[in-house]
Tab-separated table of C-alpha atoms in Angstrom:
chain	number	residue	atom	x	y	z
A	1	MET	CA	52.551	-26.294	57.581
A	2	TYR	CA	56.029	-27.737	58.125
A	3	GLY	CA	57.562	-24.351	57.344
A	4	VAL	CA	55.663	-22.521	60.125
A	5	ASP	CA	57.650	-21.472	63.212
A	6	SER	CA	56.009	-21.534	66.645
A	7	VAL	CA	56.720	-21.945	70.364
A	8	GLY	CA	56.125	-25.362	71.923
A	9	LEU	CA	55.901	-26.699	75.464
A	10	ASP	CA	59.635	-26.214	75.975
A	11	GLY	CA	59.328	-22.478	75.268
A	12	GLU	CA	61.603	-22.658	72.219
A	13	VAL	CA	60.820	-21.586	68.653
A	14	LYS	CA	60.858	-24.531	66.240
A	15	LYS	CA	59.421	-25.775	62.971
A	16	PHE	CA	55.959	-27.346	63.010
A	17	GLU	CA	57.213	-30.805	62.005
A	18	LYS	CA	54.262	-32.869	63.261
A	19	PRO	CA	53.324	-35.546	60.684
A	20	ILE	CA	50.944	-37.405	63.019
A	21	PHE	CA	49.117	-34.200	63.899
A	22	GLN	CA	48.805	-33.423	60.189
A	23	THR	CA	47.230	-36.850	59.699
A	24	TRP	CA	44.889	-36.262	62.651
A	25	LEU	CA	43.769	-32.950	61.130
A	26	MET	CA	43.049	-34.664	57.811
A	27	PHE	CA	40.743	-37.202	59.450
A	28	LEU	CA	39.029	-34.455	61.438
A	29	ALA	CA	38.210	-32.638	58.201
A	30	MET	CA	36.953	-35.834	56.547
A	31	ALA	CA	34.617	-36.557	59.467
A	32	PHE	CA	32.626	-33.421	58.617
A	33	ALA	CA	31.409	-35.182	55.460
A	34	LEU	CA	28.945	-37.114	57.646
A	35	PRO	CA	26.938	-34.024	58.730
A	36	ILE	CA	26.789	-32.999	55.071
A	37	HIS	CA	25.475	-36.445	54.176
A	38	TRP	CA	22.891	-36.298	56.962
A	39	ALA	CA	21.788	-32.840	55.792
A	40	CYS	CA	21.290	-34.159	52.255
A	41	ASN	CA	19.297	-37.107	53.546
A	42	TYR	CA	17.202	-34.817	55.771
A	43	HIS	CA	16.368	-32.758	52.704
A	44	LEU	CA	15.311	-35.951	50.915
A	45	VAL	CA	13.096	-37.061	53.818
A	46	ARG	CA	11.554	-33.596	54.052
A	47	LYS	CA	10.683	-33.695	50.354
A	48	GLN	CA	9.070	-37.104	50.895
A	49	TRP	CA	7.013	-35.691	53.765
A	50	GLN	CA	5.828	-32.833	51.557
A	51	CYS	CA	4.857	-35.306	48.829
A	52	ASN	CA	2.889	-37.354	51.359
A	53	LYS	CA	1.143	-34.215	52.537
A	54	HIS	CA	0.012	-33.291	49.024
A	55	GLY	CA	-0.715	-36.871	47.934
A	56	ASN	CA	1.743	-36.876	45.032
A	57	VAL	CA	1.946	-40.638	44.359
A	58	PRO	CA	4.776	-40.664	41.732
A	59	CYS	CA	6.857	-38.390	43.945
A	60	ILE	CA	6.205	-40.587	47.003
A	61	THR	CA	7.235	-43.739	45.118
A	62	MET	CA	10.460	-42.197	43.794
A	63	LEU	CA	11.550	-40.706	47.128
A	64	SER	CA	10.634	-43.862	49.072
A	65	THR	CA	12.929	-45.843	46.793
A	66	LYS	CA	15.747	-43.363	47.345
A	67	THR	CA	15.412	-43.287	51.146
A	68	ASP	CA	15.192	-47.098	51.325
A	69	ARG	CA	18.377	-47.422	49.301
A	70	TYR	CA	20.034	-44.875	51.574
A	71	ARG	CA	20.030	-47.306	54.500
A	72	ILE	CA	23.427	-48.847	55.191
A	73	SER	CA	24.074	-51.999	57.175
A	74	ARG	CA	25.902	-51.840	60.485
A	75	GLU	CA	28.492	-54.202	59.021
A	76	THR	CA	29.371	-51.637	56.342
A	77	TYR	CA	30.047	-48.957	58.937
A	78	PHE	CA	32.558	-51.262	60.632
A	79	LEU	CA	34.089	-52.406	57.337
A	80	LEU	CA	34.906	-48.770	56.562
A	81	ALA	CA	37.477	-48.961	59.355
A	82	LEU	CA	39.631	-51.046	56.989
A	83	PRO	CA	40.237	-48.364	54.323
A	84	ALA	CA	40.585	-45.842	57.160
A	85	ALA	CA	43.478	-47.883	58.570
A	86	PHE	CA	45.215	-47.925	55.176
A	87	ASP	CA	44.463	-44.221	54.743
A	88	LEU	CA	46.018	-43.529	58.137
A	89	THR	CA	49.162	-45.492	57.294
A	90	ALA	CA	49.526	-44.014	53.802
A	91	THR	CA	48.977	-40.434	54.981
A	92	PHE	CA	51.388	-40.782	57.889
A	93	VAL	CA	54.120	-42.246	55.676
A	94	ALA	CA	53.508	-39.540	53.051
A	95	ASN	CA	53.658	-36.774	55.667
A	96	LEU	CA	56.961	-38.185	56.887
A	97	GLY	CA	58.232	-38.144	53.314
A	98	LEU	CA	57.190	-34.510	52.933
A	99	LEU	CA	59.718	-33.629	55.632
A	100	TYR	CA	62.510	-34.588	53.210
A	101	ILE	CA	61.333	-33.312	49.804
A	102	THR	CA	59.672	-30.268	48.273
A	103	VAL	CA	55.901	-29.975	47.923
A	104	SER	CA	55.981	-30.152	44.109
A	105	VAL	CA	58.002	-33.388	44.129
A	106	PHE	CA	55.709	-34.710	46.864
A	107	GLN	CA	52.600	-34.113	44.734
A	108	LEU	CA	54.126	-35.653	41.621
A	109	MET	CA	55.461	-38.716	43.435
A	110	LYS	CA	52.007	-39.357	44.902
A	111	CYS	CA	50.877	-40.200	41.372
A	112	THR	CA	52.631	-43.569	41.831
A	113	VAL	CA	49.254	-44.721	43.141
A	114	ILE	CA	48.087	-45.089	39.505
A	115	VAL	CA	50.777	-47.697	38.884
A	116	PHE	CA	50.060	-49.644	42.068
A	117	VAL	CA	46.285	-49.645	41.509
A	118	ALA	CA	46.807	-51.083	38.028
A	119	LEU	CA	49.122	-53.787	39.385
A	120	LEU	CA	46.604	-54.701	42.109
A	121	LYS	CA	43.805	-54.983	39.565
A	122	VAL	CA	45.877	-57.336	37.413
A	123	PHE	CA	47.630	-59.551	39.965
A	124	VAL	CA	45.169	-59.487	42.900
A	125	LEU	CA	41.732	-58.842	41.400
A	126	LYS	CA	42.670	-60.816	38.240
A	127	GLU	CA	41.402	-58.088	35.902
A	128	SER	CA	42.948	-57.731	32.455
A	129	LEU	CA	44.418	-54.516	31.057
A	130	HIS	CA	44.657	-53.536	27.410
A	131	GLY	CA	48.097	-53.111	25.905
A	132	TYR	CA	47.823	-49.330	25.670
A	133	LYS	CA	47.219	-49.154	29.428
A	134	TRP	CA	50.556	-50.871	30.035
A	135	VAL	CA	52.208	-48.240	27.826
A	136	GLY	CA	50.569	-45.556	29.963
A	137	ILE	CA	51.809	-47.245	33.134
A	138	GLY	CA	55.320	-47.380	31.678
A	139	LEU	CA	55.247	-43.648	30.900
A	140	ASN	CA	54.028	-42.910	34.416
A	141	MET	CA	56.893	-44.948	35.852
A	142	LEU	CA	59.340	-43.012	33.657
A	143	ALA	CA	57.859	-39.756	34.972
A	144	ILE	CA	58.294	-40.974	38.547
A	145	VAL	CA	61.965	-41.769	37.887
A	146	MET	CA	62.524	-38.304	36.389
A	147	VAL	CA	60.875	-36.531	39.322
A	148	GLY	CA	62.698	-38.718	41.841
A	149	ALA	CA	66.010	-37.956	40.140
A	150	THR	CA	65.234	-34.244	40.437
A	151	SER	CA	64.741	-34.603	44.169
A	152	LEU	CA	67.998	-36.531	44.621
A	153	ALA	CA	70.121	-34.264	42.408
A	154	ASP	CA	68.760	-30.974	43.749
A	155	ALA	CA	68.920	-31.703	47.488
A	156	ASP	CA	71.057	-28.642	48.242
A	157	ASN	CA	68.436	-26.266	46.849
A	158	GLN	CA	65.413	-27.751	48.613
A	159	SER	CA	64.412	-25.241	51.228
A	160	ASN	CA	61.181	-26.462	52.711
A	161	ASN	CA	62.728	-27.681	55.993
A	162	SER	CA	65.864	-28.749	57.802
A	163	THR	CA	65.660	-32.430	56.903
A	164	SER	CA	65.558	-31.872	53.133
A	165	GLN	CA	69.180	-33.021	52.784
A	166	HIS	CA	67.946	-36.643	52.668
A	167	PRO	CA	65.547	-36.610	49.679
A	168	GLY	CA	66.085	-40.302	48.951
A	169	VAL	CA	64.366	-41.176	52.224
A	170	GLY	CA	61.440	-38.922	51.360
A	171	THR	CA	61.136	-40.327	47.839
A	172	LEU	CA	61.067	-43.902	49.144
A	173	MET	CA	58.401	-42.998	51.696
A	174	ILE	CA	56.158	-41.404	49.061
A	175	ILE	CA	56.438	-44.516	46.879
A	176	MET	CA	55.542	-46.682	49.889
A	177	SER	CA	52.556	-44.466	50.654
A	178	GLY	CA	51.405	-44.838	47.037
A	179	ALA	CA	51.403	-48.628	47.361
A	180	ILE	CA	49.426	-48.453	50.604
A	181	ARG	CA	47.027	-45.886	49.132
A	182	ALA	CA	46.354	-48.183	46.170
A	183	ILE	CA	45.115	-50.895	48.546
A	184	GLN	CA	42.826	-48.320	50.165
A	185	TYR	CA	41.362	-47.320	46.773
A	186	VAL	CA	40.660	-50.930	45.811
A	187	ILE	CA	38.876	-51.555	49.130
A	188	GLU	CA	36.830	-48.358	48.724
A	189	GLU	CA	35.844	-49.416	45.216
A	190	ARG	CA	34.554	-52.700	46.573
A	191	LEU	CA	32.620	-51.032	49.401
A	192	MET	CA	30.947	-48.601	46.995
A	193	GLY	CA	30.242	-51.413	44.541
A	194	GLU	CA	27.756	-54.255	44.539
A	195	GLY	CA	26.881	-55.711	47.929
A	196	HIS	CA	27.573	-52.821	50.294
A	197	ARG	CA	26.790	-49.802	48.080
A	198	ALA	CA	28.046	-47.277	50.633
A	199	PRO	CA	27.330	-43.655	49.591
A	200	PRO	CA	30.563	-41.763	48.809
A	201	LEU	CA	29.987	-39.118	51.498
A	202	VAL	CA	29.533	-41.869	54.081
A	203	VAL	CA	32.780	-43.478	52.921
A	204	VAL	CA	34.656	-40.194	53.392
A	205	GLY	CA	32.972	-39.367	56.703
A	206	MET	CA	33.352	-42.785	58.302
A	207	GLU	CA	36.976	-43.008	57.211
A	208	GLY	CA	37.438	-39.722	59.024
A	209	VAL	CA	35.737	-41.005	62.178
A	210	TRP	CA	37.653	-44.286	62.216
A	211	GLY	CA	40.868	-42.463	61.382
A	212	LEU	CA	40.380	-40.125	64.351
A	213	ILE	CA	39.776	-43.090	66.639
A	214	LEU	CA	42.822	-45.009	65.395
A	215	THR	CA	45.101	-41.966	65.497
A	216	SER	CA	43.970	-40.833	68.946
A	217	CYS	CA	43.781	-44.232	70.643
A	218	ILE	CA	46.649	-46.145	69.004
A	219	VAL	CA	49.073	-44.005	67.000
A	220	TYR	CA	49.513	-41.147	69.454
A	221	PRO	CA	49.971	-43.362	72.559
A	222	VAL	CA	52.617	-45.354	70.678
A	223	ALA	CA	54.332	-42.166	69.468
A	224	TYR	CA	54.298	-40.828	73.026
A	225	ALA	CA	55.964	-44.002	74.344
A	226	ILE	CA	58.688	-44.097	71.671
A	227	PRO	CA	61.732	-41.996	72.666
A	228	GLY	CA	62.392	-39.012	70.445
A	229	SER	CA	63.229	-35.327	70.199
A	230	ASP	CA	59.713	-34.045	70.978
A	231	LYS	CA	60.179	-33.569	74.762
A	232	GLY	CA	61.332	-37.167	75.121
A	233	SER	CA	58.729	-38.654	72.753
A	234	SER	CA	58.523	-39.286	69.034
A	235	GLU	CA	55.600	-36.848	68.777
A	236	ARG	CA	53.318	-35.277	71.372
A	237	PHE	CA	49.763	-34.145	70.725
A	238	ASP	CA	49.815	-31.540	73.501
A	239	ASP	CA	52.970	-29.942	72.087
A	240	ALA	CA	51.313	-29.680	68.659
A	241	CYS	CA	48.237	-28.031	70.187
A	242	VAL	CA	50.385	-25.533	72.107
A	243	MET	CA	52.301	-24.663	68.939
A	244	VAL	CA	49.024	-23.999	67.118
A	245	LEU	CA	47.732	-21.821	69.967
A	246	ASN	CA	50.989	-19.823	70.062
A	247	SER	CA	51.012	-18.929	66.368
A	248	ARG	CA	48.355	-16.968	64.498
A	249	LEU	CA	49.879	-18.183	61.231
A	250	ALA	CA	49.614	-21.820	62.359
A	251	GLN	CA	45.958	-21.284	63.310
A	252	THR	CA	45.225	-19.798	59.896
A	253	VAL	CA	46.974	-22.667	58.122
A	254	VAL	CA	45.027	-25.241	60.173
A	255	ILE	CA	41.668	-23.624	59.374
A	256	VAL	CA	42.448	-23.326	55.665
A	257	ASN	CA	43.764	-26.903	55.650
A	258	GLU	CA	40.538	-28.229	57.206
A	259	VAL	CA	38.294	-26.434	54.720
A	260	VAL	CA	40.406	-27.402	51.708
A	261	THR	CA	40.764	-31.041	52.823
A	262	LEU	CA	37.008	-31.445	53.324
A	263	ALA	CA	36.198	-29.758	50.012
A	264	PHE	CA	38.837	-31.798	48.186
A	265	ASN	CA	37.526	-35.126	49.480
A	266	ILE	CA	33.914	-34.236	48.698
A	267	CYS	CA	34.835	-33.072	45.195
A	268	THR	CA	36.911	-36.210	44.655
A	269	VAL	CA	34.081	-38.619	45.456
A	270	SER	CA	31.661	-36.418	43.503
A	271	VAL	CA	33.825	-36.529	40.376
A	272	THR	CA	34.422	-40.259	40.790
A	273	TYR	CA	30.749	-41.106	41.200
A	274	LEU	CA	28.995	-38.538	39.025
A	275	LEU	CA	31.425	-38.731	36.106
A	276	SER	CA	33.990	-41.533	36.137
A	277	SER	CA	37.302	-42.599	37.578
A	278	ILE	CA	38.921	-41.373	34.345
A	279	TRP	CA	37.976	-37.787	35.138
A	280	ARG	CA	39.303	-38.256	38.660
A	281	ALA	CA	42.662	-39.447	37.298
A	282	ILE	CA	42.836	-36.590	34.800
A	283	LEU	CA	41.944	-33.888	37.332
A	284	ASP	CA	44.106	-35.449	40.043
A	285	ASN	CA	47.179	-35.142	37.850
A	286	PHE	CA	46.523	-31.428	37.325
A	287	ARG	CA	46.879	-30.884	41.067
A	288	PRO	CA	50.717	-30.838	40.982
A	289	VAL	CA	50.561	-28.011	38.421
A	290	ALA	CA	48.438	-25.861	40.728
A	291	VAL	CA	50.488	-26.750	43.812
A	292	TRP	CA	53.835	-26.155	42.122
A	293	GLY	CA	52.640	-22.910	40.561
A	294	PHE	CA	51.397	-21.627	43.911
A	295	ASP	CA	54.637	-22.747	45.585
A	296	LEU	CA	56.670	-20.673	43.117
A	297	LEU	CA	54.315	-17.721	43.561
A	298	LEU	CA	54.639	-18.063	47.335
A	299	PHE	CA	58.444	-18.104	47.194
A	300	TYR	CA	59.056	-15.280	44.729
A	301	ILE	CA	56.146	-12.910	45.399
A	302	LEU	CA	54.019	-13.599	48.466
A	303	SER	CA	56.613	-14.515	51.119
A	304	GLN	CA	59.795	-13.002	49.658
A	305	GLY	CA	61.615	-16.349	49.777
A	306	GLN	CA	60.508	-17.358	53.295
A	307	PHE	CA	58.087	-20.084	52.170
A	308	GLY	CA	57.503	-22.012	48.983
A	309	GLU	CA	59.959	-23.401	46.442
A	310	ARG	CA	62.576	-21.780	44.215
A	311	TRP	CA	63.146	-22.556	40.536
A	312	THR	CA	66.481	-24.278	39.854
A	313	ASN	CA	68.216	-25.834	36.865
A	314	TRP	CA	66.890	-29.229	37.930
A	315	SER	CA	63.332	-27.892	37.870
A	316	TRP	CA	63.424	-28.324	34.088
A	317	LEU	CA	63.786	-32.094	34.577
A	318	GLU	CA	60.903	-32.026	37.050
A	319	LEU	CA	58.810	-30.126	34.495
A	320	ALA	CA	59.651	-32.746	31.860
A	321	GLY	CA	58.603	-35.446	34.324
A	322	MET	CA	55.298	-33.669	34.896
A	323	LEU	CA	54.615	-33.477	31.149
A	324	THR	CA	55.506	-37.165	30.798
A	325	LEU	CA	53.033	-37.899	33.582
A	326	PHE	CA	50.288	-36.076	31.676
A	327	VAL	CA	51.052	-38.006	28.495
A	328	GLY	CA	51.154	-41.320	30.375
A	329	THR	CA	47.804	-40.615	32.010
A	330	ALA	CA	46.254	-39.648	28.662
A	331	VAL	CA	47.537	-42.884	27.112
A	332	TYR	CA	46.313	-44.977	30.049
A	333	ASN	CA	42.846	-43.382	29.893
A	334	GLY	CA	42.607	-43.854	26.135
A	335	THR	CA	42.230	-40.130	25.426
A	336	LEU	CA	45.566	-40.183	23.571
A	337	ARG	CA	45.344	-43.078	21.127
A	338	LEU	CA	48.294	-45.100	19.894
A	339	HIS	CA	48.422	-46.996	16.616
A	340	GLY	CA	48.487	-50.780	16.820
A	341	PHE	CA	46.391	-51.125	19.992
A	342	VAL	CA	42.789	-52.253	20.471
A	343	TYR	CA	40.427	-49.873	22.305
A	344	SER	CA	37.223	-51.298	23.778
A	345	LYS	CA	35.247	-48.035	23.691
A	346	SER	CA	35.836	-44.448	22.677
A	347	ALA	CA	37.284	-41.907	25.059
A	348	ILE	CA	34.114	-39.835	24.679
A	349	GLU	CA	31.970	-42.710	25.958
A	350	GLU	CA	34.317	-43.141	28.912
A	351	LEU	CA	33.780	-39.515	29.961
A	352	ILE	CA	29.961	-39.590	29.918
A	353	PRO	CA	28.453	-39.135	33.420
A	354	ILE	CA	27.549	-42.517	34.879
A	355	ASN	CA	25.356	-41.422	37.806
A	356	GLN	CA	22.862	-38.771	38.746
A	357	PRO	CA	23.673	-36.143	41.431
A	358	ASP	CA	21.391	-37.949	43.899
A	359	ALA	CA	23.902	-40.813	43.841
A	360	LEU	CA	25.977	-38.841	46.336
A	361	ILE	CA	23.255	-39.696	48.857
A	362	SER	CA	22.307	-43.132	47.573
A	363	PRO	CA	24.647	-44.786	45.066
A	364	THR	CA	22.037	-47.412	44.183
A	365	ILE	CA	19.979	-44.865	42.249
A	366	PRO	CA	19.939	-46.041	38.624
A	367	SER	CA	22.652	-44.641	36.380
A	368	GLN	CA	22.105	-42.823	33.119
A	369	GLU	CA	23.351	-45.735	31.050
């Protein structure tokens, strides 16, 4: 999106460098998870009505239990504003960082969240980690250093935007966003755990709603009041809207971004809840491969060098960092076993589904354990 050119309120052609607007679009996409959740619940209620009509007692009992467990307290809806606030901050900081580094480095550096989540679990939640998990964390930190070094050493060849000559700033911002994102994940885990038991789709949808409210009512007014290069402000919402309206390419990117963001968040909570957090970590670390591969394809084939990312000599170090990240994640998850360490359960047991598909609607439905 940052590489798209369009005409703003001042009538001049410029890059679409609007990190707050990008954050606003993300929350808008997430909010659409609520209608999906309501549609699923409507289907459940309709099935219950049909069971009542035909006098199917076992069916009535099962569906009544599910619909009762679906109900969420008003307090939970308001508590979901807390992870939304951290999500807003983390996304905004990450989008700022993306102005200074390439997309592939951005995706790889976002994996710092694994390290920060582990540290929060140990030092804040007072949970213990096995020795092999610390080895995995160490390998992930090594991968982060390798990728960060690539960004710093290859600044001259980064072509995603005009501010890419300061990759150190972008790298620092991505690390900061990872720390903030880790806090968000821990809060979400608590809200979907015992006590509140918020359905995953409600978590995604309400974070979107609260994020829209916070961005529209607090972040944008503050950005408008702060002096900057966007017609006298740090960032203006009306200028972003005009730029989208004036560019067919920008409109296409926005639509694709909304669909992909919604699908990604739904798939993420589905994988987390239906399988396990291990699968989420494994699949999440394959995302940089797809993004980087598409970025190279975009640069060399699809856009003839206008968009995307070129391959340089330093890309080999970035590739080595990516492979180190995969190994570190495999060690942390216990799928790659090391001699001399104690493992509580087998990797196969860790990957067994822990919930039924109906858990997307009501997470209190009994698991398959």
